[in-house]
Coordinates of N, CA and C in Angstrom, one line a residue:
M950 N 0.8 -1.2 0.0 CA 0.0 0.0 0.0 C 0.9 1.3 0.0
I951 N 0.5 2.2 -0.8 CA 1.3 3.4 -0.9 C 0.8 4.3 0.2
L952 N 1.8 4.8 1.0 CA 1.5 5.7 2.1 C 1.2 7.1 1.6
T953 N 0.1 7.6 2.1 CA -0.3 8.9 1.7 C -0.5 9.8 2.9
I954 N -0.6 11.1 2.6 CA -0.8 12.1 3.7 C -2.2 11.7 4.5
E955 N -3.2 11.3 3.7 CA -4.4 10.9 4.3 C -4.3 9.7 5.3
H956 N -3.5 8.8 4.9 CA -3.2 7.6 5.7 C -2.5 8.0 7.0
V957 N -1.6 9.0 6.9 CA -0.8 9.4 8.1 C -1.8 10.2 9.0
Q958 N -2.6 11.0 8.5 CA -3.5 11.8 9.3 C -4.6 10.9 10.0
A959 N -4.8 9.7 9.5 CA -5.8 8.8 10.1 C -5.2 7.9 11.2
I960 N -3.9 7.9 11.4 CA -3.2 7.1 12.4 C -3.6 7.7 13.8
G961 N -4.0 6.8 14.6 CA -4.4 7.3 16.0 C -5.7 7.9 16.1
E962 N -6.5 7.9 15.0 CA -7.8 8.7 15.0 C -8.7 8.1 16.0
G963 N -8.8 6.8 16.2 CA -9.6 6.2 17.2 C -9.3 6.6 18.6
A964 N -8.0 6.6 18.9 CA -7.5 7.0 20.2 C -7.9 8.4 20.5
V965 N -7.7 9.3 19.5 CA -8.1 10.7 19.7 C -9.6 10.8 20.1
A966 N -10.4 10.1 19.3 CA -11.9 10.1 19.6 C -12.2 9.6 21.0
S967 N -11.4 8.6 21.4 CA -11.7 8.0 22.7 C -11.3 9.0 23.8
V968 N -10.2 9.8 23.6 CA -9.9 10.8 24.6 C -11.0 11.8 24.7
H969 N -11.4 12.3 23.6 CA -12.5 13.3 23.6 C -13.8 12.8 24.3
D970 N -14.1 11.5 24.0 CA -15.3 10.9 24.5 C -15.2 10.8 26.0
A971 N -14.0 10.3 26.5 CA -13.8 10.1 27.9 C -13.9 11.5 28.7
L972 N -13.2 12.5 28.1 CA -13.2 13.8 28.8 C -14.5 14.5 28.8
S973 N -15.4 14.1 27.9 CA -16.7 14.7 27.9 C -17.5 14.4 29.2
A974 N -17.1 13.3 29.9 CA -17.8 13.0 31.2 C -17.6 14.1 32.2
L975 N -16.6 14.9 32.1 CA -16.3 16.0 33.0 C -17.4 17.1 32.8
Q976 N -18.1 17.2 31.7 CA -19.0 18.3 31.5 C -20.3 18.2 32.3
A977 N -20.5 17.0 32.9 CA -21.7 16.8 33.7 C -21.5 17.1 35.1
N978 N -20.5 17.9 35.4 CA -20.2 18.2 36.8 C -21.4 18.9 37.5
P979 N -21.9 18.3 38.6 CA -23.1 18.9 39.3 C -22.6 19.9 40.4
S980 N -21.4 20.4 40.4 CA -20.9 21.2 41.5 C -21.8 22.4 41.8
E981 N -22.4 23.1 40.8 CA -23.2 24.2 41.0 C -24.5 23.8 41.8
E982 N -25.0 22.7 41.5 CA -26.2 22.2 42.2 C -25.8 21.9 43.6
Q983 N -24.7 21.3 43.8 CA -24.2 20.9 45.2 C -23.9 22.2 46.0
V984 N -23.3 23.1 45.4 CA -23.0 24.4 46.2 C -24.3 25.1 46.6
A985 N -25.2 25.1 45.7 CA -26.5 25.8 45.9 C -27.2 25.1 47.1
A986 N -27.2 23.7 47.0 CA -27.9 23.0 48.1 C -27.2 23.2 49.4
L987 N -25.9 23.2 49.4 CA -25.1 23.3 50.7 C -25.3 24.7 51.2
E988 N -25.3 25.7 50.4 CA -25.5 27.1 50.9 C -26.9 27.3 51.4
A989 N -27.9 26.8 50.8 CA -29.2 26.9 51.2 C -29.4 26.3 52.6
L990 N -28.9 25.1 52.8 CA -29.0 24.5 54.1 C -28.2 25.2 55.2
Q991 N -27.0 25.7 54.9 CA -26.2 26.4 55.9 C -26.9 27.7 56.2
T992 N -27.5 28.4 55.3 CA -28.2 29.6 55.5 C -29.4 29.4 56.4
A993 N -30.2 28.3 56.1 CA -31.4 28.0 56.9 C -31.0 27.7 58.3
M994 N -29.9 27.0 58.5 CA -29.5 26.6 59.8 C -29.1 27.7 60.8
I995 N -28.7 28.9 60.2 CA -28.3 30.0 61.0 C -29.4 31.1 61.1
A996 N -30.6 30.7 60.7 CA -31.7 31.7 60.7 C -31.9 32.4 62.0
H997 N -31.7 31.6 63.1 CA -32.0 32.1 64.4 C -30.7 32.5 65.2
D998 N -29.6 32.5 64.5 CA -28.3 32.8 65.1 C -27.8 34.1 64.6
Q999 N -28.1 35.2 65.4 CA -27.8 36.5 64.9 C -26.2 36.8 64.9
K1000 N -25.5 36.1 65.7 CA -24.0 36.2 65.7 C -23.5 35.6 64.4
A1001 N -24.0 34.5 64.0 CA -23.6 33.8 62.8 C -24.0 34.7 61.6
I1002 N -25.1 35.3 61.6 CA -25.6 36.2 60.5 C -24.7 37.4 60.4
A1003 N -24.3 37.9 61.6 CA -23.4 39.1 61.6 C -22.0 38.7 61.0
R1004 N -21.5 37.5 61.3 CA -20.2 37.1 60.8 C -20.4 36.9 59.3
R1005 N -21.5 36.4 58.8 CA -21.7 36.1 57.4 C -21.7 37.4 56.6
T1006 N -22.4 38.4 57.1 CA -22.6 39.7 56.3 C -21.4 40.6 56.5
G1007 N -20.7 40.5 57.7 CA -19.5 41.3 57.9 C -19.9 42.7 58.4
F1008 N -18.9 43.5 58.8 CA -19.1 44.8 59.4 C -19.7 45.7 58.4
I1009 N -19.1 45.8 57.2 CA -19.6 46.7 56.1 C -21.1 46.3 55.7
G1010 N -21.3 45.0 55.7 CA -22.6 44.5 55.3 C -23.7 44.9 56.3
R1011 N -23.3 44.9 57.6 CA -24.2 45.3 58.6 C -24.5 46.8 58.5
L1012 N -23.5 47.6 58.2 CA -23.7 49.1 58.1 C -24.6 49.3 56.9
L1013 N -24.6 48.5 55.9 CA -25.5 48.7 54.7 C -26.8 48.0 54.9
G1014 N -27.0 47.4 56.1 CA -28.3 46.7 56.3 C -28.5 45.4 55.7
R1015 N -27.4 44.8 55.2 CA -27.5 43.5 54.5 C -27.8 42.4 55.5
D1016 N -27.5 42.6 56.8 CA -27.8 41.5 57.8 C -29.3 41.4 57.9
I1017 N -30.0 42.5 57.8 CA -31.5 42.4 57.9 C -32.1 41.6 56.7
T1018 N -31.5 41.9 55.5 CA -32.0 41.2 54.3 C -31.6 39.8 54.4
F1019 N -30.4 39.5 54.8 CA -29.9 38.1 54.9 C -30.8 37.4 55.9
S1020 N -31.1 38.0 57.1 CA -31.8 37.4 58.1 C -33.2 37.0 57.6
A1021 N -33.8 37.8 56.8 CA -35.2 37.5 56.3 C -35.1 36.4 55.3
H1022 N -34.0 36.4 54.5 CA -33.8 35.3 53.5 C -33.6 34.0 54.2
A1023 N -32.8 34.0 55.3 CA -32.5 32.8 56.1 C -33.8 32.3 56.7
A1024 N -34.6 33.2 57.3 CA -35.9 32.8 57.9 C -36.8 32.1 56.9
A1025 N -36.8 32.7 55.6 CA -37.7 32.1 54.6 C -37.2 30.7 54.2
L1026 N -35.8 30.5 54.2 CA -35.3 29.2 53.9 C -35.6 28.2 55.0
R1027 N -35.6 28.7 56.2 CA -35.8 27.9 57.4 C -37.2 27.3 57.3
E1028 N -38.2 28.0 56.7 CA -39.5 27.5 56.6 C -39.6 26.5 55.5
Q1029 N -38.6 26.4 54.6 CA -38.6 25.5 53.5 C -37.5 24.4 53.8
M1030 N -37.3 24.1 55.0 CA -36.2 23.2 55.4 C -36.4 21.8 54.8
I1031 N -37.6 21.3 54.8 CA -37.9 19.9 54.3 C -37.6 19.8 52.8
P1032 N -38.1 20.7 52.0 CA -37.7 20.7 50.5 C -36.2 20.9 50.3
L1033 N -35.6 21.7 51.2 CA -34.1 21.9 51.1 C -33.4 20.6 51.3
V1034 N -33.8 19.8 52.3 CA -33.2 18.6 52.6 C -33.3 17.6 51.4
H1035 N -34.5 17.6 50.8 CA -34.7 16.7 49.6 C -33.8 17.2 48.5
Q1036 N -33.7 18.5 48.3 CA -32.8 19.1 47.3 C -31.4 18.6 47.6
A1037 N -31.0 18.6 48.8 CA -29.6 18.2 49.2 C -29.4 16.8 48.9
H1038 N -30.4 15.9 49.2 CA -30.2 14.5 48.9 C -30.1 14.3 47.4
R1039 N -30.9 15.0 46.6 CA -30.8 14.9 45.1 C -29.4 15.3 44.7
A1040 N -28.8 16.4 45.3 CA -27.5 16.8 44.9 C -26.4 15.8 45.3
V1041 N -26.6 15.1 46.4 CA -25.7 14.0 46.8 C -25.8 12.9 45.7
Q1042 N -27.0 12.5 45.3 CA -27.1 11.4 44.3 C -26.5 11.8 43.0
S1043 N -26.7 13.1 42.6 CA -26.1 13.6 41.4 C -24.6 13.5 41.4
G1044 N -24.0 13.9 42.6 CA -22.6 13.9 42.8 C -22.0 12.5 42.7
L1045 N -22.7 11.5 43.4 CA -22.3 10.1 43.4 C -22.4 9.5 42.0
A1046 N -23.4 9.9 41.2 CA -23.6 9.4 39.9 C -22.5 10.0 39.0
F1047 N -22.1 11.2 39.2 CA -21.1 11.9 38.4 C -19.7 11.2 38.7
A1048 N -19.5 10.9 40.0 CA -18.2 10.2 40.4 C -18.1 8.8 39.8
K1049 N -19.3 8.1 39.7 CA -19.3 6.8 39.1 C -19.0 6.9 37.6
A1050 N -19.6 8.0 36.9 CA -19.3 8.2 35.5 C -17.9 8.4 35.2
L1051 N -17.2 9.2 36.1 CA -15.8 9.5 36.0 C -15.0 8.2 36.2
E1052 N -15.4 7.4 37.1 CA -14.7 6.1 37.4 C -14.8 5.2 36.2
G1053 N -15.9 5.3 35.5 CA -16.1 4.5 34.3 C -15.3 5.0 33.1
A1054 N -15.1 6.4 33.1 CA -14.3 7.0 32.0 C -12.8 6.8 32.1
L1055 N -12.3 6.7 33.3 CA -10.9 6.6 33.5 C -10.2 5.4 32.8
P1056 N -10.8 4.2 32.8 CA -10.2 3.1 32.1 C -10.1 3.4 30.6
R1057 N -11.1 4.0 30.0 CA -11.1 4.4 28.6 C -10.0 5.4 28.3
L1058 N -9.8 6.3 29.2 CA -8.8 7.3 29.0 C -7.4 6.7 29.1
I1059 N -7.2 5.7 30.0 CA -5.9 5.0 30.1 C -5.6 4.2 28.9
A1060 N -6.7 3.5 28.4 CA -6.5 2.7 27.2 C -6.2 3.6 26.0
A1061 N -6.9 4.7 25.9 CA -6.6 5.6 24.8 C -5.2 6.1 24.8
H1062 N -4.6 6.4 26.0 CA -3.3 6.8 26.2 C -2.3 5.8 25.6
H1063 N -2.5 4.6 25.9 CA -1.6 3.5 25.4 C -1.7 3.4 23.9
Q1064 N -2.9 3.6 23.4 CA -3.1 3.6 21.9 C -2.4 4.8 21.2
L1065 N -2.4 5.9 21.9 CA -1.7 7.1 21.4 C -0.2 6.8 21.4
E1066 N 0.3 6.2 22.4 CA 1.8 5.9 22.5 C 2.1 5.0 21.3
A1067 N 1.3 4.0 21.1 CA 1.6 3.1 20.0 C 1.5 3.8 18.6
A1068 N 0.6 4.7 18.5 CA 0.5 5.5 17.2 C 1.7 6.3 17.0
V1069 N 2.2 7.0 18.1 CA 3.4 7.8 18.0 C 4.6 7.0 17.6
Q1070 N 4.7 5.8 18.2 CA 5.8 4.9 17.8 C 5.7 4.5 16.3
Q1071 N 4.5 4.2 15.9 CA 4.3 3.9 14.5 C 4.7 5.0 13.6
L1072 N 4.4 6.2 13.9 CA 4.8 7.4 13.1 C 6.3 7.6 13.1
D1073 N 6.9 7.3 14.3 CA 8.4 7.4 14.4 C 9.0 6.4 13.4
G1074 N 8.4 5.2 13.3 CA 9.0 4.2 12.4 C 8.8 4.6 10.9
L1075 N 7.7 5.2 10.6 CA 7.4 5.7 9.3 C 8.4 6.8 8.9
G1076 N 8.6 7.7 9.9 CA 9.5 8.8 9.6 C 10.9 8.4 9.3
K1077 N 11.3 7.3 9.8 CA 12.7 6.8 9.6 C 12.9 6.1 8.3
Q1078 N 11.9 5.8 7.6 CA 12.0 5.2 6.3 C 12.8 6.1 5.3
T1079 N 13.5 5.4 4.5 CA 14.2 6.2 3.5 C 13.3 6.5 2.3
G1080 N 13.7 7.6 1.6 CA 12.9 8.0 0.4 C 11.6 8.6 0.7
I1081 N 11.3 9.1 2.0 CA 10.1 9.8 2.3 C 10.1 11.2 1.7
A1082 N 9.0 11.4 0.9 CA 8.9 12.8 0.3 C 8.7 13.8 1.3
P1083 N 9.3 15.0 1.1 CA 9.2 16.1 2.1 C 7.8 16.4 2.6
P1084 N 6.8 16.5 1.7 CA 5.4 16.7 2.2 C 4.9 15.6 3.1
L1085 N 5.2 14.4 2.8 CA 4.8 13.3 3.6 C 5.5 13.3 5.0
A1086 N 6.8 13.6 4.9 CA 7.6 13.7 6.2 C 7.0 14.8 7.1
A1087 N 6.6 15.9 6.5 CA 6.1 17.0 7.3 C 4.7 16.6 7.9
A1088 N 3.9 15.8 7.1 CA 2.6 15.3 7.6 C 2.8 14.4 8.8
I1089 N 3.9 13.5 8.7 CA 4.2 12.6 9.8 C 4.6 13.3 11.0
D1090 N 5.4 14.3 10.9 CA 5.9 15.1 12.0 C 4.7 15.9 12.7
A1091 N 3.8 16.4 11.8 CA 2.7 17.2 12.3 C 1.7 16.3 13.0
R1092 N 1.5 15.1 12.4 CA 0.5 14.1 13.1 C 1.1 13.6 14.4
K1093 N 2.4 13.4 14.4 CA 3.0 12.9 15.7 C 2.9 14.0 16.8
A1094 N 3.1 15.3 16.4 CA 3.0 16.4 17.4 C 1.6 16.5 17.9
H1095 N 0.6 16.3 17.0 CA -0.8 16.4 17.4 C -1.1 15.3 18.4
L1096 N -0.7 14.1 18.1 CA -1.0 13.0 19.0 C -0.3 13.1 20.3
V1097 N 0.9 13.6 20.3 CA 1.6 13.9 21.6 C 0.8 14.9 22.4
K1098 N 0.3 15.9 21.8 CA -0.5 17.0 22.4 C -1.8 16.4 23.0
I1099 N -2.4 15.5 22.2 CA -3.7 14.9 22.7 C -3.3 14.0 23.9
A1100 N -2.2 13.3 23.9 CA -1.8 12.4 25.0 C -1.6 13.2 26.2
M1101 N -1.0 14.4 26.1 CA -0.8 15.3 27.3 C -2.1 15.8 27.8
I1102 N -3.0 16.2 26.9 CA -4.4 16.6 27.3 C -5.1 15.5 28.1
G1103 N -4.9 14.2 27.5 CA -5.6 13.1 28.2 C -5.0 12.8 29.6
Q1104 N -3.7 13.0 29.7 CA -3.1 12.8 31.0 C -3.5 13.9 32.0
L1105 N -3.6 15.1 31.6 CA -4.1 16.2 32.5 C -5.6 15.9 32.8
G1106 N -6.4 15.4 31.8 CA -7.8 15.1 32.1 C -7.9 14.0 33.0
R1107 N -7.0 13.0 32.9 CA -7.0 11.9 33.9 C -6.8 12.3 35.3
Q1108 N -5.8 13.2 35.5 CA -5.5 13.8 36.8 C -6.7 14.5 37.4
Q1109 N -7.4 15.3 36.5 CA -8.5 16.1 36.9 C -9.7 15.2 37.3
M1110 N -9.9 14.1 36.5 CA -10.9 13.2 36.8 C -10.7 12.5 38.1
E1111 N -9.5 12.1 38.4 CA -9.3 11.4 39.7 C -9.5 12.3 40.8
S1112 N -9.0 13.6 40.7 CA -9.2 14.5 41.8 C -10.6 14.9 42.0
T1113 N -11.3 15.1 40.8 CA -12.7 15.5 40.9 C -13.6 14.4 41.5
R1114 N -13.3 13.1 41.1 CA -14.0 12.0 41.6 C -13.9 11.9 43.1
Q1115 N -12.7 12.0 43.6 CA -12.5 12.0 45.0 C -13.1 13.2 45.7
G1116 N -13.0 14.4 45.1 CA -13.7 15.5 45.7 C -15.2 15.4 45.7
Q1117 N -15.8 14.7 44.7 CA -17.2 14.5 44.7 C -17.7 13.6 45.8
Q1118 N -16.9 12.6 46.1 CA -17.2 11.7 47.2 C -17.2 12.4 48.5
V1119 N -16.1 13.2 48.7 CA -16.0 14.0 49.9 C -17.2 15.0 50.1
A1120 N -17.5 15.7 49.0 CA -18.6 16.7 49.0 C -19.9 16.0 49.3
A1121 N -20.1 14.8 48.7 CA -21.4 14.1 48.9 C -21.5 13.7 50.4
G1122 N -20.4 13.3 51.0 CA -20.4 13.0 52.4 C -20.8 14.2 53.3
L1123 N -20.2 15.3 52.9 CA -20.4 16.5 53.7 C -21.9 17.0 53.6
I1124 N -22.4 17.0 52.4 CA -23.8 17.4 52.1 C -24.7 16.5 52.8
N1125 N -24.4 15.2 52.7 CA -25.3 14.2 53.3 C -25.3 14.4 54.9
D1126 N -24.1 14.6 55.4 CA -24.1 14.8 56.9 C -24.9 16.0 57.3
L1127 N -24.8 17.1 56.6 CA -25.5 18.3 56.9 C -27.0 18.1 56.7
A1128 N -27.4 17.4 55.6 CA -28.8 17.1 55.4 C -29.4 16.3 56.5
T1129 N -28.6 15.3 57.0 CA -29.0 14.4 58.1 C -29.2 15.3 59.3
H1130 N -28.3 16.2 59.6 CA -28.4 17.0 60.8 C -29.6 17.9 60.7
C1131 N -29.9 18.5 59.5 CA -31.1 19.3 59.3 C -32.3 18.5 59.5
K1132 N -32.3 17.2 59.0 CA -33.5 16.3 59.2 C -33.7 16.1 60.7
L1133 N -32.7 16.0 61.5 CA -32.9 15.8 62.9 C -33.5 17.1 63.5
V1134 N -33.0 18.2 63.1 CA -33.6 19.5 63.5 C -35.1 19.6 63.2
I1135 N -35.4 19.2 62.0 CA -36.8 19.1 61.5 C -37.6 18.2 62.4
D1136 N -37.1 17.0 62.7 CA -37.8 16.1 63.5 C -38.0 16.6 65.0
Q1137 N -36.9 17.3 65.5 CA -37.1 17.9 66.8 C -38.1 18.9 66.8
Q1138 N -38.1 19.8 65.8 CA -39.1 20.8 65.7 C -40.5 20.2 65.6
A1139 N -40.7 19.2 64.8 CA -41.9 18.5 64.7 C -42.4 17.9 66.0
G1140 N -41.4 17.4 66.8 CA -41.7 16.8 68.1 C -42.2 17.9 69.0
V1141 N -41.6 19.0 69.0 CA -42.0 20.1 69.9 C -43.4 20.6 69.5
R1142 N -43.6 20.7 68.2 CA -45.0 21.1 67.7 C -46.0 20.1 68.1
N1143 N -45.6 18.8 68.0 CA -46.6 17.7 68.3 C -46.9 17.7 69.8
A1144 N -45.8 18.0 70.6 CA -46.0 18.0 72.1 C -46.9 19.1 72.4
A1145 N -46.7 20.3 71.8 CA -47.5 21.5 72.1 C -49.0 21.2 71.7
A1146 N -49.1 20.5 70.5 CA -50.5 20.2 70.1 C -51.1 19.2 71.0
L1147 N -50.4 18.2 71.5 CA -50.9 17.2 72.4 C -51.3 17.9 73.8
E1148 N -50.5 18.8 74.3 CA -50.8 19.6 75.5 C -52.0 20.4 75.3
K1149 N -52.2 21.0 74.1 CA -53.4 21.8 73.9 C -54.6 20.9 73.8
T1150 N -54.5 19.7 73.2 CA -55.6 18.8 73.2 C -56.0 18.3 74.6
L1151 N -55.0 18.0 75.4 CA -55.3 17.6 76.7 C -55.9 18.7 77.5
A1152 N -55.5 19.9 77.3 CA -56.1 21.0 78.0 C -57.5 21.2 77.7
N1153 N -57.8 21.0 76.4 CA -59.2 21.1 75.9 C -60.0 20.0 76.5
A1154 N -59.4 18.8 76.6 CA -60.2 17.7 77.1 C -60.5 17.9 78.6
R1155 N -59.5 18.5 79.3 CA -59.7 18.8 80.7 C -60.9 19.8 80.9
T1156 N -60.8 20.8 80.0 CA -61.9 21.8 80.1 C -63.3 21.2 79.8
M1157 N -63.3 20.3 78.8 CA -64.6 19.7 78.5 C -65.1 18.8 79.6
A1158 N -64.1 18.1 80.2 CA -64.5 17.2 81.3 C -65.0 17.9 82.5
Q1159 N -64.3 19.1 82.8 CA -64.8 19.9 83.9 C -66.2 20.4 83.7
A1160 N -66.4 20.8 82.4 CA -67.7 21.3 82.1 C -68.8 20.3 82.2
A1161 N -68.4 19.0 81.8 CA -69.4 17.9 81.9 C -69.7 17.6 83.4
I1162 N -68.7 17.6 84.2 CA -68.9 17.4 85.6 C -69.8 18.4 86.2
A1163 N -69.5 19.7 85.9 CA -70.3 20.8 86.4 C -71.7 20.7 86.0
A1164 N -72.0 20.2 84.8 CA -73.4 20.0 84.3 C -74.1 18.9 85.1
I1165 N -73.4 17.9 85.4 CA -74.0 16.8 86.2 C -74.2 17.2 87.6
D1166 N -73.2 17.8 88.2 CA -73.2 18.2 89.6 C -72.8 19.7 89.7
P1167 N -73.7 20.6 89.4 CA -73.3 22.0 89.4 C -72.8 22.5 90.8
P1168 N -72.0 23.5 90.8 CA -71.4 24.1 92.0 C -72.5 24.5 93.0
G1169 N -72.3 24.2 94.3 CA -73.3 24.6 95.3 C -74.4 23.6 95.5
H1170 N -74.4 22.6 94.6 CA -75.4 21.5 94.8 C -75.0 20.5 95.8
A1171 N -75.7 20.4 96.9 CA -75.3 19.4 97.9 C -75.9 18.1 97.7
A1172 N -75.1 17.1 97.8 CA -75.5 15.7 97.6 C -76.5 15.3 98.6
K1173 N -77.6 14.7 98.2 CA -78.5 14.2 99.2 C -78.0 13.0 100.0
P1174 N -78.2 13.0 101.3 CA -77.7 11.9 102.1 C -78.5 10.6 101.8
A1175 N -77.8 9.6 101.8 CA -78.4 8.3 101.5 C -79.5 8.0 102.5
P1176 N -80.6 7.4 102.1 CA -81.7 7.1 103.1 C -81.2 6.0 104.0

């Protein structure tokens, strides 16, 4: 087969496509969703902590009245604690799914790197052949440089994937812990409300019982002695 520039440019094409495909997994990063869920929960948790609100808004912020605005925002989020916890759990699941996708992309990236190394070696061998026309030799050098560049991008992407995957697992744990804590707060608040409701019910029952007793035996009514 006569070696042409088109043949040279096709060497390693599959490996290049694999690198691009594997790196595309990074585009589904749910970090914005996680940050939003985490900030909402943290804000809701300090709704009744004026010192924490003051620290959050800072001295200048307090002078500008931002602490009042932030306090109202935090109070509103506090009322939405249950939906916020659900939102946080969804963010955790998104993060874990993203980490799993990265874990699946890493082997493809490693395999593509080996393929690129083999393609570069193939190009090295072609470049050492005698009688290579200058245009073809230039195409070989250009293709080899391109594949080396793609291999470097793949290596950087692999490092980013590994660190991002680990970071997602840590973030998921932190968000889950905070969501669990918030759920406990919600349950405690519900318990207080339920206790208050029960006390009110018992008080009403006592009032009704006293009224019933009074109707049967009104005050001042003397019991007749037994014959």
